[in-house]
Short mmCIF file of C-alpha atoms and ligand atoms in Angstrom, two decimals:
data_model
loop_
_atom_site.label_atom_id
_atom_site.label_comp_id
_atom_site.label_asym_id
_atom_site.label_seq_id
_atom_site.Cartn_x
_atom_site.Cartn_y
_atom_site.Cartn_z
CA UNK L 29 -46.19 33.74 130.10
CA UNK L 30 -45.51 35.56 126.90
CA UNK L 31 -47.50 33.15 124.41
CA UNK L 32 -50.53 32.33 126.79
CA UNK L 33 -53.00 34.55 124.99
CA UNK L 34 -51.86 32.67 121.91
CA UNK L 35 -52.12 29.18 123.59
CA UNK L 36 -55.57 29.74 124.91
CA UNK L 37 -57.15 31.26 121.58
CA UNK L 38 -55.34 28.33 119.60
CA UNK L 39 -56.71 25.69 122.01
CA UNK L 40 -60.16 26.78 122.08
CA UNK L 41 -60.33 27.05 118.37
CA UNK L 42 -58.73 23.46 118.24
CA UNK L 43 -61.44 22.09 120.62
CA UNK L 44 -64.00 23.59 118.53
CA UNK L 45 -62.83 22.44 115.10
CA UNK L 46 -60.46 19.67 115.36
CA UNK L 47 -61.23 16.64 113.27
CA UNK L 48 -61.43 13.10 114.90
CA UNK L 49 -58.57 11.28 113.38
CA UNK L 50 -57.82 7.82 114.72
CA UNK L 51 -53.91 8.69 115.20
CA UNK L 52 -54.65 11.77 117.11
CA UNK L 53 -56.81 10.05 119.67
CA UNK L 54 -54.07 7.22 120.73
CA UNK L 55 -50.63 7.83 122.28
CA UNK L 56 -49.38 4.57 121.18
CA UNK L 57 -45.96 5.62 119.10
CA UNK L 58 -46.32 2.68 116.65
CA UNK L 59 -49.69 3.54 115.50
CA UNK L 60 -48.79 7.32 115.56
CA UNK L 61 -45.42 6.39 113.37
CA UNK L 62 -47.53 4.40 110.93
CA UNK L 63 -49.95 7.16 110.34
CA UNK L 64 -47.14 9.81 109.96
CA UNK L 65 -45.52 7.60 107.29
CA UNK L 66 -48.64 6.88 105.49
CA UNK L 67 -49.88 10.20 105.35
CA UNK L 68 -46.70 11.84 103.79
CA UNK L 69 -47.64 12.81 100.23
CA UNK L 70 -51.20 11.35 100.90
CA UNK L 71 -54.66 12.65 101.35
CA UNK L 72 -56.23 12.22 104.95
CA UNK L 73 -59.09 10.29 103.37
CA UNK L 74 -56.96 8.09 101.33
CA UNK L 75 -54.29 7.71 104.19
CA UNK L 76 -57.12 6.73 106.59
CA UNK L 77 -58.02 3.59 104.66
CA UNK L 78 -54.41 2.22 104.57
CA UNK L 79 -53.85 3.18 108.28
CA UNK L 80 -56.90 1.03 109.14
CA UNK L 81 -55.60 -1.82 106.99
CA UNK L 82 -52.06 -1.52 108.33
CA UNK L 83 -53.02 -1.41 111.91
CA UNK L 84 -55.63 -4.28 111.68
CA UNK L 85 -53.03 -6.56 109.92
CA UNK L 86 -49.84 -5.86 111.83
CA UNK L 87 -51.14 -4.10 115.03
CA UNK L 88 -47.76 -4.48 116.92
CA UNK L 89 -44.37 -3.48 115.58
CA UNK L 90 -42.94 -7.01 116.07
CA UNK L 91 -46.00 -7.93 113.66
CA UNK L 92 -44.73 -5.54 110.99
CA UNK L 93 -41.03 -6.65 111.54
CA UNK L 94 -41.76 -10.10 110.96
CA UNK L 95 -43.81 -9.67 107.72
CA UNK L 96 -42.50 -10.22 104.29
CA UNK L 97 -41.26 -7.05 102.74
CA UNK L 98 -43.14 -8.44 99.54
CA UNK L 99 -46.47 -8.41 101.92
CA UNK L 100 -45.88 -4.70 103.21
CA UNK L 101 -45.48 -3.64 99.56
CA UNK L 102 -48.50 -5.29 98.41
CA UNK L 103 -50.59 -3.69 101.32
CA UNK L 104 -48.94 -0.30 100.38
CA UNK L 105 -49.93 -0.68 96.58
CA UNK L 106 -51.73 2.54 95.46
CA UNK L 107 -50.07 4.83 97.78
CA UNK L 108 -46.76 5.45 95.60
CA UNK L 109 -43.30 6.39 96.70
CA UNK L 110 -42.64 2.70 97.59
CA UNK L 111 -39.38 3.51 99.47
CA UNK L 112 -41.82 4.51 102.45
CA UNK L 113 -42.94 1.28 102.75
CA UNK L 114 -39.60 -0.33 102.30
CA UNK L 115 -38.41 2.12 105.23
CA UNK L 116 -41.42 1.30 107.20
CA UNK L 117 -40.49 -2.56 107.28
CA UNK L 118 -36.74 -1.56 107.69
CA UNK L 119 -37.49 0.55 110.68
CA UNK L 120 -39.93 -2.13 112.32
CA UNK L 121 -36.97 -4.59 112.18
CA UNK L 122 -34.58 -2.00 113.48
CA UNK L 123 -36.90 -1.38 116.51
CA UNK L 124 -37.46 -5.11 117.10
CA UNK L 125 -33.54 -5.91 116.79
CA UNK L 126 -32.40 -2.99 118.95
CA UNK L 127 -34.77 -3.97 121.97
CA UNK L 128 -36.89 -0.96 121.48
CA UNK L 129 -40.23 -2.26 121.15
CA UNK L 130 -43.08 -1.08 121.27
CA UNK L 131 -41.11 2.10 120.07
CA UNK L 132 -38.04 3.99 121.07
CA UNK L 133 -38.73 7.05 123.17
CA UNK L 134 -35.61 9.06 122.90
CA UNK L 135 -35.74 11.53 120.03
CA UNK L 136 -32.37 10.79 118.75
CA UNK L 137 -33.52 7.15 118.59
CA UNK L 138 -36.44 7.86 116.85
CA UNK L 139 -34.82 9.98 114.51
CA UNK L 140 -32.17 7.48 113.55
CA UNK L 141 -34.73 5.01 112.06
CA UNK L 142 -35.01 4.55 108.19
CA UNK L 143 -37.45 7.03 106.74
CA UNK L 144 -37.80 9.39 109.61
CA UNK L 145 -37.04 12.85 109.58
CA UNK L 146 -37.05 15.79 111.85
CA UNK L 147 -40.74 16.33 111.29
CA UNK L 148 -41.72 12.62 111.81
CA UNK L 149 -39.67 12.41 114.95
CA UNK L 150 -41.04 15.39 116.31
CA UNK L 151 -44.48 14.48 115.63
CA UNK L 152 -43.91 11.00 117.36
CA UNK L 153 -41.91 12.56 120.32
CA UNK L 154 -44.74 14.98 120.80
CA UNK L 155 -47.84 12.95 120.06
CA UNK L 156 -46.80 9.94 121.97
CA UNK L 157 -44.77 10.85 124.67
CA UNK L 158 -45.66 14.62 125.21
CA UNK L 159 -41.71 15.73 124.68
CA UNK L 160 -41.08 19.22 123.82
CA UNK L 161 -40.17 18.95 120.28
CA UNK L 162 -41.85 21.04 117.33
CA UNK L 163 -43.48 19.18 114.41
CA UNK L 164 -42.67 21.37 111.39
CA UNK L 165 -44.95 20.24 108.46
CA UNK L 166 -45.99 22.41 105.58
CA UNK L 167 -48.86 23.89 107.69
CA UNK L 168 -47.07 24.65 110.56
CA UNK L 169 -44.29 26.42 108.50
CA UNK L 170 -47.14 28.56 106.84
CA UNK L 171 -48.70 29.51 110.27
CA UNK L 172 -45.39 30.27 111.66
CA UNK L 173 -44.36 32.50 108.71
CA UNK L 174 -47.52 34.36 109.17
CA UNK L 175 -47.74 34.78 112.69
CA UNK L 176 -44.43 36.15 112.82
CA UNK L 177 -44.28 37.74 109.53
CA UNK L 178 -41.04 35.84 108.50
CA UNK L 179 -40.40 36.56 104.67
CA UNK L 180 -37.44 34.50 104.33
CA UNK L 181 -37.89 31.35 102.13
CA UNK L 182 -38.36 28.32 104.51
CA UNK L 183 -37.25 25.63 102.13
CA UNK L 184 -33.53 26.53 102.29
CA UNK L 185 -31.16 25.05 104.92
CA UNK L 186 -30.67 28.60 106.37
CA UNK L 187 -34.32 29.22 106.41
CA UNK L 188 -35.20 25.90 108.06
CA UNK L 189 -33.06 26.97 110.84
CA UNK L 190 -34.55 30.18 111.26
CA UNK L 191 -37.94 28.71 111.34
CA UNK L 192 -36.61 26.22 113.65
CA UNK L 193 -35.76 28.87 115.99
CA UNK L 194 -38.83 30.73 115.62
CA UNK L 195 -41.15 27.80 116.52
CA UNK L 196 -38.96 27.39 119.55
CA UNK L 197 -40.02 30.98 120.70
CA UNK L 198 -43.76 29.61 120.34
CA UNK L 199 -43.75 26.04 121.34
CA UNK L 200 -45.91 25.16 124.47
CA UNK L 201 -43.29 23.11 126.54
CA UNK L 202 -45.85 22.23 129.02
CA UNK L 203 -48.24 21.04 126.53
CA UNK L 204 -46.16 20.04 123.34
CA UNK L 205 -48.63 17.45 122.28
CA UNK L 206 -51.68 19.78 122.24
CA UNK L 207 -49.75 22.41 120.95
CA UNK L 208 -48.32 20.66 117.95
CA UNK L 209 -51.64 18.83 117.02
CA UNK L 210 -53.54 22.37 117.19
CA UNK L 211 -51.16 24.41 115.15
CA UNK L 212 -50.99 21.76 112.59
CA UNK L 213 -54.87 21.55 112.50
CA UNK L 214 -55.12 25.16 112.39
CA UNK L 215 -52.84 25.43 109.32
CA UNK L 216 -54.94 22.71 107.79
CA UNK L 217 -58.21 24.28 108.30
CA UNK L 218 -57.96 27.92 109.11
CA UNK L 219 -54.66 29.42 108.05
CA UNK L 220 -54.77 27.96 104.59
CA UNK L 221 -52.86 28.61 101.53
CA UNK L 222 -55.40 30.72 100.05
CA UNK L 223 -56.95 32.63 102.79
CA UNK L 224 -60.25 34.12 101.34
CA UNK L 225 -61.91 35.60 104.57
CA UNK L 226 -60.29 33.42 107.16
CA UNK L 227 -58.45 36.30 108.60
CA UNK L 228 -61.54 37.97 109.54
CA UNK L 229 -62.68 35.17 111.73
CA UNK L 230 -59.51 34.27 112.79
CA UNK L 231 -59.05 33.77 116.78
CA UNK L 232 -55.13 34.64 116.38
CA UNK L 233 -55.79 37.84 114.44
CA UNK L 234 -54.40 40.04 117.38
CA UNK L 235 -51.37 38.09 117.86
CA UNK L 236 -50.38 37.93 114.05
CA UNK L 237 -47.96 40.10 112.78
CA UNK L 238 -48.65 39.07 109.16
CA UNK L 239 -52.32 40.42 109.44
CA UNK L 240 -51.25 43.42 111.18
CA UNK L 241 -48.77 44.17 108.39
CA UNK L 242 -51.03 43.09 105.55
CA UNK L 243 -48.73 40.49 104.28
CA UNK L 244 -50.46 37.42 105.07
CA UNK L 245 -51.38 36.52 101.68
CA UNK L 246 -47.68 36.74 100.51
CA UNK L 247 -46.54 34.23 103.00
CA UNK L 248 -44.92 31.70 103.20
CA UNK L 249 -42.08 32.35 100.84
CA UNK L 250 -40.45 29.58 98.77
CA UNK L 251 -36.86 30.00 97.25
CA UNK L 252 -37.04 31.04 93.79
CA UNK L 253 -37.85 27.97 91.43
CA UNK L 254 -35.23 27.59 88.60
CA UNK L 255 -36.53 28.40 85.34
CA UNK L 256 -37.11 25.11 83.19
CA UNK L 257 -35.36 25.35 80.05
CA UNK L 258 -36.59 23.60 76.92
CA UNK L 259 -34.26 21.67 74.75
CA UNK L 260 -34.95 19.57 71.26
CA UNK L 261 -32.69 16.98 70.50
CA UNK L 262 -33.02 14.88 67.31
CA UNK L 263 -31.19 11.61 67.64
CA UNK L 264 -30.04 9.38 64.71
CA UNK L 265 -29.74 5.72 64.74
CA UNK L 266 -27.77 4.62 61.82
CA UNK L 267 -27.90 0.68 61.36
CA UNK L 268 -25.96 -1.37 59.13
CA UNK L 269 -26.11 -5.01 59.32
CA UNK L 270 -25.11 -5.59 63.00
CA UNK L 271 -23.52 -2.30 63.19
CA UNK L 272 -24.53 1.13 64.55
CA UNK L 273 -22.84 4.54 65.44
CA UNK L 274 -22.38 6.16 69.07
CA UNK L 275 -20.95 9.14 70.37
CA UNK L 276 -19.65 10.24 73.85
CA UNK L 277 -21.13 13.44 75.34
CA UNK L 278 -18.23 15.58 75.83
CA UNK L 279 -19.30 18.74 77.35
CA UNK L 280 -18.52 18.82 81.03
CA UNK L 281 -21.11 21.35 81.68
CA UNK L 282 -23.97 19.75 80.02
CA UNK L 283 -26.21 16.81 81.14
CA UNK L 284 -24.65 13.29 80.79
CA UNK L 285 -21.17 14.20 80.39
CA UNK L 286 -18.90 11.32 79.23
CA UNK L 287 -22.14 9.08 78.68
CA UNK L 288 -22.69 7.53 75.34
CA UNK L 289 -25.51 8.03 72.93
CA UNK L 290 -26.53 7.96 69.29
CA UNK L 291 -25.54 10.60 67.24
CA UNK L 292 -27.61 13.86 67.99
CA UNK L 293 -28.44 17.16 66.58
CA UNK L 294 -29.85 19.74 69.20
CA UNK L 295 -32.06 22.73 67.79
CA UNK L 296 -32.91 25.95 69.71
CA UNK L 297 -36.40 25.34 68.95
CA UNK L 298 -38.92 22.84 68.26
CA UNK L 299 -37.78 21.06 64.89
CA UNK L 300 -40.24 20.66 62.07
CA UNK L 301 -42.29 17.47 62.42
CA UNK L 302 -41.25 14.56 59.81
CA UNK L 303 -42.85 11.96 58.52
CA UNK L 304 -43.23 8.94 59.34
CA UNK L 305 -43.21 10.15 62.87
CA UNK L 306 -40.13 8.98 64.72
CA UNK L 307 -39.77 7.64 68.18
CA UNK L 308 -40.41 10.50 70.53
CA UNK L 309 -40.12 11.28 74.24
CA UNK L 310 -40.19 14.27 76.47
CA UNK L 311 -37.43 13.66 79.59
CA UNK L 312 -38.22 16.02 82.49
CA UNK L 313 -35.16 16.68 84.56
CA UNK L 314 -34.96 19.56 87.27
CA UNK L 315 -34.04 22.38 85.44
CA UNK L 316 -34.61 21.19 81.72
CA UNK L 317 -37.31 19.73 79.82
CA UNK L 318 -35.94 17.69 76.89
CA UNK L 319 -38.05 16.91 73.89
CA UNK L 320 -36.19 13.75 71.89
CA UNK L 321 -36.97 12.21 68.70
CA UNK L 322 -35.02 9.34 67.60
CA UNK L 323 -35.01 8.36 63.88
CA UNK L 324 -33.90 5.05 62.57
CA UNK L 325 -31.66 5.17 59.16
CA UNK L 326 -31.11 1.88 57.48
CA UNK L 327 -28.07 2.68 55.58
CA UNK L 328 -25.75 0.94 52.70
CA UNK L 329 -22.89 2.72 53.94
CA UNK L 330 -22.37 4.34 57.36
CA UNK L 331 -22.07 8.22 57.48
CA UNK L 332 -18.88 9.78 58.59
CA UNK L 333 -19.86 11.71 61.71
CA UNK L 334 -16.87 13.55 63.86
CA UNK L 335 -16.53 11.73 67.23
CA UNK L 336 -18.57 8.70 66.62
CA UNK L 337 -17.41 5.30 66.88
CA UNK L 338 -18.67 2.40 65.03
CA UNK L 339 -19.58 -0.84 67.16
CA UNK L 340 -21.91 -3.74 66.83
CA UNK L 341 -25.17 -3.63 68.64
CA UNK L 342 -24.39 -6.32 70.94
CA UNK L 343 -21.26 -4.35 72.10
CA UNK L 344 -23.83 -1.58 73.34
CA UNK L 345 -24.42 -2.80 76.72
CA UNK L 346 -20.74 -2.46 77.32
CA UNK L 347 -20.96 1.48 77.23
CA UNK L 348 -22.39 3.75 79.90
CA UNK L 349 -25.46 5.14 78.12
CA UNK L 350 -27.50 7.95 78.79
CA UNK L 351 -31.08 7.68 80.32
CA UNK L 352 -32.69 8.64 77.31
CA UNK L 353 -30.78 6.44 75.11
CA UNK L 354 -31.68 3.70 77.43
CA UNK L 355 -35.53 4.54 77.19
CA UNK L 356 -35.31 4.70 73.39
CA UNK L 357 -33.58 1.31 73.10
CA UNK L 358 -36.18 -0.01 75.65
CA UNK L 359 -38.73 1.00 73.23
CA UNK L 360 -37.39 -0.32 70.26
CA UNK L 361 -36.98 -3.49 71.92
CA UNK L 362 -40.58 -3.65 73.05
CA UNK L 363 -41.63 -2.90 69.10
CA UNK L 364 -39.31 -5.26 67.57
S1 LIG G 406 -54.85 36.24 111.03
FE1 LIG G 406 -54.93 35.26 108.87
S2 LIG G 406 -52.70 34.97 108.57
FE2 LIG G 406 -52.98 35.30 110.69
S3 LIG G 406 -52.80 33.41 111.72
FE3 LIG G 406 -55.15 33.79 111.44
S4 LIG G 406 -55.61 33.04 109.54
FE4 LIG G 406 -53.55 33.11 109.64
#
């Protein structure tokens, strides 16, 4: 078997180093699923507390399906990303409605549940049913990139495909549960993002191509992050009686195309501070950081500004407004 040396070193390391985690000591698919959802974007120590609470309160999938969504959200409080809790509840109901209790065993059925992607489906299929599916979490991507010296970004769709083909050549089809548990733990504890001296004591050194080529510290590779551009907007809120001025954004290549906002000037750099200090926000988008300030002008006569329309304040809600405008209005209303 080509990977037998890799498996024997990896499993010996795992036996000696693995943490005892309750969800790794069970083959109950419901408990494993709960733990996987709770642990997404959550540290193990914090996740443990929630896992214990959930499993004590709703020990079977039928119990969770019968719970009120509000109850589930309340129990979830503090973990953030509430869509995970909503999907958890919805998935429990789907399992019961489809007659899949305690949990589906077919990979395709598991994968079809709300909130379950390839990683979680692979984790449940392998940990609960010992089925030969990989469970590629961030730790596993890193270990695979280093073992096989793959310098392709793993977070693009082409990269993901390549990594899935790569793990396919490594996966232990006889012992997928053990293999997935061991390689995940190995990534979490030994082959960590910053390696220090880890390679010197690593039992997989002889099998590791990145170690042989001196590239381990450089892997895995992510796709280049887009540079974030700073922009400075000064919005002018003119108000006269019950009227104000708004304008539609007309540049199809820019943000908020065809949405309405107060007349605005954009400066290439941070504008000078003014007094009294206006309402100010920073609004972060994926490629841009917008620094916006809103200045209220109570005027006797509305200025003549190209492209603006004059409306009554109460008509504002009839227009599709930019996110930033809504944020400013919200703050102004709370201050009023
Ligand atoms: S030798 Fe270093 S990079 Fe390679 S698997 Fe071991 S810890 Fe990871």
